[in-house]
Amino acid sequence: MTTVYDVTDWIIPGSSVTCYTDIGAVINSMIADIKSQQPSQAAKPGAVIYIPPGDYSLKTRVTVDVSYLSIRGSGHGFTSLGIRYATSDTSAWHEIWPGGSHIRVENTDGNVEAFIVTRSGNPRLSSIEFEDFCLDGIAFVPNQNSYVNGKVGIRFDSATDSARVNNMGMVFLEHAIVARDVDAMSITGNFLCECGNAIELTSSGQASTVTNNLIGAGNFGYSIFAESHFGLLVSGNNIFPRGKDLVHLKNCSLSIVTSNRLHNFYAGIVTLEGTCTENLITANHFYRATESTSNGLDDLFGLVQINGSNNSVTANHFSFAVPPGQITPSGATPTIILVKSGDGNSLATNHIVAGVSVKTVVLDGSTTNTHILDSGTTAELQAYSTSYSFRPTP
Amino acid sequence: MTTVYDVTDWIIPGSSVTCYTDIGAVINSMIADIKSQQPSQAAKPGAVIYIPPGDYSLKTRVTVDVSYLSIRGSGHGFTSLGIRYATSDTSAWHEIWPGGSHIRVENTDGNVEAFIVTRSGNPRLSSIEFEDFCLDGIAFVPNQNSYVNGKVGIRFDSATDSARVNNMGMVFLEHAIVARDVDAMSITGNFLCECGNAIELTSSGQASTVTNNLIGAGNFGYSIFAESHFGLLVSGNNIFPRGKDLVHLKNCSLSIVTSNRLHNFYAGIVTLEGTCTENLITANHFYRATESTSNGLDDLFGLVQINGSNNSVTANHFSFAVPPGQITPSGATPTIILVKSGDGNSLATNHIVAGVSVKTVVLDGSTTNTHILDSGTTAELQAYSTSYSFRPTP
Amino acid sequence: MTTVYDVTDWIIPGSSVTCYTDIGAVINSMIADIKSQQPSQAAKPGAVIYIPPGDYSLKTRVTVDVSYLSIRGSGHGFTSLGIRYATSDTSAWHEIWPGGSHIRVENTDGNVEAFIVTRSGNPRLSSIEFEDFCLDGIAFVPNQNSYVNGKVGIRFDSATDSARVNNMGMVFLEHAIVARDVDAMSITGNFLCECGNAIELTSSGQASTVTNNLIGAGNFGYSIFAESHFGLLVSGNNIFPRGKDLVHLKNCSLSIVTSNRLHNFYAGIVTLEGTCTENLITANHFYRATESTSNGLDDLFGLVQINGSNNSVTANHFSFAVPPGQITPSGATPTIILVKSGDGNSLATNHIVAGVSVKTVVLDGSTTNTHILDSGTTAELQAYSTSYSFRPTP
């Protein structure tokens, strides 16, 4: 019995399909083989499926429903399709597609995902790993700037524990990674760029980490989204435009966003939506620049917007570089940090640099007991509430 | 001469033992072969030993006594044995054991370790690497909640330089990694959960890093312990319960604990024991919740306790969520940061959130020249010393 | 067609050269093969070249001019040549050279580089990867403490996107990694020690990351150097002596240096040279000790020196441990943070520990609008400018 599979030498019984014509069908056949080879409940170590460098087409969605499956390539293979499609004549180019262990996501099975991880029954799936290959959505529609094609790279669709997505490359997918109900997941070292949305942690989850990734999303998508997560660590990521929001936490608690570099073309860089409590946002570099696209948010939204109580925003640097004529609503004084709701939020030692007059902190009338220390001058505070303490930056 | 070994195709000369019956004996035989193949002092590049996914039993401890040996699998293979043992009927479960490159630690040789790294003479061992396989202690005794079975995953027992333990999974070991006298070691990307102790750096060491790990230890064990270390970096870890202490530094100096998420059920989250000097604890998220177990420490111990001088505790968030009736000693006002000894410690810009009245900072009568800035109100300071400066959070 | 190459079984057509006699020639032959096997612009996935553990000599520089090439070994193989050369008698040593996938850099082709990455035309090279092998410069001249031999490990010499250098070991090279015009590059998990310079990002670049490395450079070289970079993230590195400068940013903007441990024997630990704007230096541990070597800078240079405007230096710890008799110029009061030029720089919540009287902050007469909060006492500020605000540490 082997536990080491190679897509290039697998023959689907009775079929002429190969990894080049449909790598999805090949991997599904391998998974079926794993299940037949490992029938005993007490002896299911799983397997590793290797994808050598090459150009593969995926026509059939892969369903991962065995624990301990590792799917690995030898190259994340990113190249910028954005630059390529924006170039009128590429006939002299050396190459025009991504590469490495390169899977073209071209489903003909009616599904939108290249990979789905899902299983019913107990226990939940454990230790599924995706590593070091490339998922390429090929093109957006109706145009290459839309970020729309419906395609999903990897969807975790039932609860999992201790999954990993490491060192992958993904490009031109509407959704790169969508993971629901993940616990103790690691998403590390990935290159997720020119995707509509990069990382979406939905439904719930705890004690997961998103670290050391390079991320660029679309102007209506999320770079990192987490819903009802608890104890999430977002650290050491270099996140560049675009992105409706670079880190968007919805109803999350006791999580930490630290040591990230966060660059966007719009308001909305870190948003705590709904009821977010006791989260820490510290040691991040925020940079708001401009281009002609929009994410629909105006400059009163805040680079950071907080909804919920007892959060900390400490020791961050903010650079706001928007020419006066491009500020929206026209004539408005832009907001850097908006405390939109909640009690007991703390903002301290944030250095805000702006080429125009800004409100470094705005407190909604509903907010109470906000503490604002060394995060701007008195003139830069806009308090619609009277329930706060304030120490201006000297 | 090969330098690439695979445990599944190795035959021990004159023996019927296989990797499935005793992977320890197989790897020891490989190491003996490496030594016989590389007799020249000037030509000892070492080797890589590959462990494909599979279930292996280890009966004999592996002794690693050659430099540049990499032992690698294709899957960290964690699953929760805690949940499994707490489930009364698992007969319908898909699988019941960890997997991946899965080694059952079942020594019959009288040793407690699966792997020991040790060599006498010069130079010390360099660049030993363990990567991406699973060490499974199987069960605790006398019960599955005891965290006791005497088993050690990997012990580094003589001085080493530039060792790595990366992307491993370890479960149900009393001690996952014990490493003495390590310099410039990297412990990165591991999943060390449901172990009594996760990482113990003993005796001495310098310039090592513990980064990007997911860790959960037992209620009488350490998540991360370091003794007489200098220049240790503990960053980007997501550490969850339990743990007698999540980061415990004993007689350590000039080290940094940053950007970690730290969640425990007890007092004792970061402790600087003995004489700890000039360490930095910054940009961490501390969360103290409760469950029915205990680590033996009461709520006057502090979530952070400092012994020693000139340390910094800056820009952290603390959440303390203990119902009044569960506080010990009964009726006590819990301590968040206890400066138990030392001169010149600095606490600044820490945001403490608590559902009950707490002392955010307590100064022992022996302490001198502590600086406390923006880390609580005047009422929240308990100073048994008069040698300190204080600026309350406005 | 294969895309998986192994240096140990490759035969250069018509040649008796092997990987042991010249691995450079072997890899160049492989790259020529890749180009001949992948002639179509639309089908160039690249390849992976595997270097098993072994001792290889490189006589001919490798030119990487295809995208998506991964070159990988199974062991970073570092050992300290410094200790070995400082030992008078190593005849009883177990081993005397580095190992793992170990390449001796011994060019006889007139070039100084082991690897050069360069291509003309469009697009720029993408997703070149170097991983987990050892580049060994063997010896310095005229003596083993000079850090001089002219050798370069890897030079990226034309613009690249999304390149990676991960988990490499490099030793006794005058320059380990020199990379010009890199965008979105990752340099992660490397062990770059006893090299003259470790990481030099020259000319320009954006959105790159240098994370989780162990680095030690020479007393006249840079541990990390970046020129005209924008959005660089330097995080989670453990950088030890020596180094003329540990993190040296020249004309860089909007970058972040966070969560690093920084130990040097000289002034000059983090320097912002030229015109550096809106960078964030936070949550780092700085330690200045001494030895008999020098980098040529005196103690008025600053452990941090800032040239440029609107930078932030927040929540760092500084330890200054220089005996009074070793301070230069003799009798001078050492400078910890020197703001040498610029407007609107912000220094906040820095804890400085020193055994001698120091100036924690010195403002050049040319500086304007510096904000200095909780970073020393009034006596510890030396302001040659009158344009600043100051709040002393209580």
PDB file of N, CA, C and O in Angstrom, chain C residues 206-231:
ATOM      1  N   GLN C 206       8.928  47.048  -3.448  1.00  0.00           N
ATOM      2  CA  GLN C 206       7.759  47.326  -2.647  1.00  0.00           C
ATOM      3  C   GLN C 206       7.135  46.042  -2.120  1.00  0.00           C
ATOM      4  O   GLN C 206       7.271  44.972  -2.707  1.00  0.00           O
ATOM      5  N   ALA C 207       6.435  46.201  -1.000  1.00  0.00           N
ATOM      6  CA  ALA C 207       5.585  45.145  -0.448  1.00  0.00           C
ATOM      7  C   ALA C 207       6.300  43.825  -0.252  1.00  0.00           C
ATOM      8  O   ALA C 207       5.738  42.760  -0.469  1.00  0.00           O
ATOM      9  N   SER C 208       7.534  43.894   0.166  1.00  0.00           N
ATOM     10  CA  SER C 208       8.290  42.673   0.442  1.00  0.00           C
ATOM     11  C   SER C 208       8.328  42.397   1.941  1.00  0.00           C
ATOM     12  O   SER C 208       8.009  43.262   2.754  1.00  0.00           O
ATOM     13  N   THR C 209       8.712  41.171   2.292  1.00  0.00           N
ATOM     14  CA  THR C 209       8.757  40.802   3.695  1.00  0.00           C
ATOM     15  C   THR C 209      10.051  40.077   4.029  1.00  0.00           C
ATOM     16  O   THR C 209      10.514  39.236   3.280  1.00  0.00           O
ATOM     17  N   VAL C 210      10.580  40.417   5.183  1.00  0.00           N
ATOM     18  CA  VAL C 210      11.768  39.749   5.731  1.00  0.00           C
ATOM     19  C   VAL C 210      11.371  39.318   7.138  1.00  0.00           C
ATOM     20  O   VAL C 210      11.291  40.144   8.047  1.00  0.00           O
ATOM     21  N   THR C 211      11.057  38.050   7.293  1.00  0.00           N
ATOM     22  CA  THR C 211      10.447  37.593   8.536  1.00  0.00           C
ATOM     23  C   THR C 211      11.086  36.315   9.034  1.00  0.00           C
ATOM     24  O   THR C 211      11.500  35.454   8.258  1.00  0.00           O
ATOM     25  N   ASN C 212      11.158  36.208  10.344  1.00  0.00           N
ATOM     26  CA  ASN C 212      11.468  34.936  11.001  1.00  0.00           C
ATOM     27  C   ASN C 212      12.837  34.369  10.627  1.00  0.00           C
ATOM     28  O   ASN C 212      13.028  33.155  10.616  1.00  0.00           O
ATOM     29  N   ASN C 213      13.781  35.260  10.352  1.00  0.00           N
ATOM     30  CA  ASN C 213      15.128  34.811  10.028  1.00  0.00           C
ATOM     31  C   ASN C 213      16.047  34.907  11.242  1.00  0.00           C
ATOM     32  O   ASN C 213      15.845  35.737  12.130  1.00  0.00           O
ATOM     33  N   LEU C 214      17.080  34.094  11.242  1.00  0.00           N
ATOM     34  CA  LEU C 214      18.200  34.221  12.170  1.00  0.00           C
ATOM     35  C   LEU C 214      19.366  34.773  11.379  1.00  0.00           C
ATOM     36  O   LEU C 214      19.768  34.188  10.363  1.00  0.00           O
ATOM     37  N   ILE C 215      19.925  35.894  11.850  1.00  0.00           N
ATOM     38  CA  ILE C 215      20.890  36.629  11.042  1.00  0.00           C
ATOM     39  C   ILE C 215      22.054  37.097  11.902  1.00  0.00           C
ATOM     40  O   ILE C 215      21.863  37.624  12.996  1.00  0.00           O
ATOM     41  N   GLY C 216      23.250  36.903  11.392  1.00  0.00           N
ATOM     42  CA  GLY C 216      24.443  37.505  11.976  1.00  0.00           C
ATOM     43  C   GLY C 216      25.384  37.926  10.858  1.00  0.00           C
ATOM     44  O   GLY C 216      25.753  37.101  10.016  1.00  0.00           O
ATOM     45  N   ALA C 217      25.766  39.190  10.824  1.00  0.00           N
ATOM     46  CA  ALA C 217      26.592  39.719   9.728  1.00  0.00           C
ATOM     47  C   ALA C 217      27.959  40.154  10.276  1.00  0.00           C
ATOM     48  O   ALA C 217      28.284  39.946  11.446  1.00  0.00           O
ATOM     49  N   GLY C 218      28.752  40.760   9.404  1.00  0.00           N
ATOM     50  CA  GLY C 218      30.083  41.217   9.796  1.00  0.00           C
ATOM     51  C   GLY C 218      30.067  42.641  10.315  1.00  0.00           C
ATOM     52  O   GLY C 218      29.084  43.377  10.167  1.00  0.00           O
ATOM     53  N   ASN C 219      31.178  43.062  10.867  1.00  0.00           N
ATOM     54  CA  ASN C 219      31.190  44.371  11.510  1.00  0.00           C
ATOM     55  C   ASN C 219      31.206  45.527  10.516  1.00  0.00           C
ATOM     56  O   ASN C 219      30.992  46.664  10.894  1.00  0.00           O
ATOM     57  N   PHE C 220      31.442  45.233   9.232  1.00  0.00           N
ATOM     58  CA  PHE C 220      31.298  46.294   8.241  1.00  0.00           C
ATOM     59  C   PHE C 220      30.186  45.987   7.242  1.00  0.00           C
ATOM     60  O   PHE C 220      30.163  46.544   6.153  1.00  0.00           O
ATOM     61  N   GLY C 221      29.300  45.081   7.596  1.00  0.00           N
ATOM     62  CA  GLY C 221      28.234  44.712   6.668  1.00  0.00           C
ATOM     63  C   GLY C 221      26.863  44.899   7.286  1.00  0.00           C
ATOM     64  O   GLY C 221      26.725  45.143   8.478  1.00  0.00           O
ATOM     65  N   TYR C 222      25.861  44.771   6.453  1.00  0.00           N
ATOM     66  CA  TYR C 222      24.489  44.942   6.894  1.00  0.00           C
ATOM     67  C   TYR C 222      23.823  43.600   7.163  1.00  0.00           C
ATOM     68  O   TYR C 222      23.936  42.667   6.363  1.00  0.00           O
ATOM     69  N   SER C 223      23.101  43.526   8.237  1.00  0.00           N
ATOM     70  CA  SER C 223      22.249  42.364   8.470  1.00  0.00           C
ATOM     71  C   SER C 223      21.055  42.428   7.520  1.00  0.00           C
ATOM     72  O   SER C 223      20.770  41.482   6.807  1.00  0.00           O
ATOM     73  N   ILE C 224      20.361  43.575   7.539  1.00  0.00           N
ATOM     74  CA  ILE C 224      19.272  43.819   6.584  1.00  0.00           C
ATOM     75  C   ILE C 224      19.435  45.239   6.066  1.00  0.00           C
ATOM     76  O   ILE C 224      19.459  46.190   6.852  1.00  0.00           O
ATOM     77  N   PHE C 225      19.550  45.355   4.776  1.00  0.00           N
ATOM     78  CA  PHE C 225      19.658  46.660   4.118  1.00  0.00           C
ATOM     79  C   PHE C 225      18.549  46.762   3.080  1.00  0.00           C
ATOM     80  O   PHE C 225      18.306  45.811   2.345  1.00  0.00           O
ATOM     81  N   ALA C 226      17.899  47.916   3.029  1.00  0.00           N
ATOM     82  CA  ALA C 226      16.893  48.130   1.978  1.00  0.00           C
ATOM     83  C   ALA C 226      17.011  49.553   1.471  1.00  0.00           C
ATOM     84  O   ALA C 226      17.146  50.496   2.258  1.00  0.00           O
ATOM     85  N   GLU C 227      16.948  49.676   0.170  1.00  0.00           N
ATOM     86  CA  GLU C 227      17.125  50.960  -0.493  1.00  0.00           C
ATOM     87  C   GLU C 227      15.887  51.296  -1.306  1.00  0.00           C
ATOM     88  O   GLU C 227      15.413  50.464  -2.092  1.00  0.00           O
ATOM     89  N   SER C 228      15.354  52.472  -1.097  1.00  0.00           N
ATOM     90  CA  SER C 228      14.185  52.938  -1.855  1.00  0.00           C
ATOM     91  C   SER C 228      13.070  51.903  -1.873  1.00  0.00           C
ATOM     92  O   SER C 228      12.408  51.706  -2.881  1.00  0.00           O
ATOM     93  N   HIS C 229      12.899  51.244  -0.734  1.00  0.00           N
ATOM     94  CA  HIS C 229      11.788  50.308  -0.609  1.00  0.00           C
ATOM     95  C   HIS C 229      10.589  51.026  -0.011  1.00  0.00           C
ATOM     96  O   HIS C 229      10.707  51.959   0.771  1.00  0.00           O
ATOM     97  N   PHE C 230       9.454  50.506  -0.383  1.00  0.00           N
ATOM     98  CA  PHE C 230       8.172  51.048   0.046  1.00  0.00           C
ATOM     99  C   PHE C 230       7.334  49.868   0.555  1.00  0.00           C
ATOM    100  O   PHE C 230       7.253  48.825  -0.101  1.00  0.00           O
ATOM    101  N   GLY C 231       6.799  50.021   1.756  1.00  0.00           N
ATOM    102  CA  GLY C 231       5.937  48.957   2.256  1.00  0.00           C
ATOM    103  C   GLY C 231       6.663  47.677   2.612  1.00  0.00           C
ATOM    104  O   GLY C 231       6.089  46.598   2.532  1.00  0.00           O
TER     105      GLY C 231
END
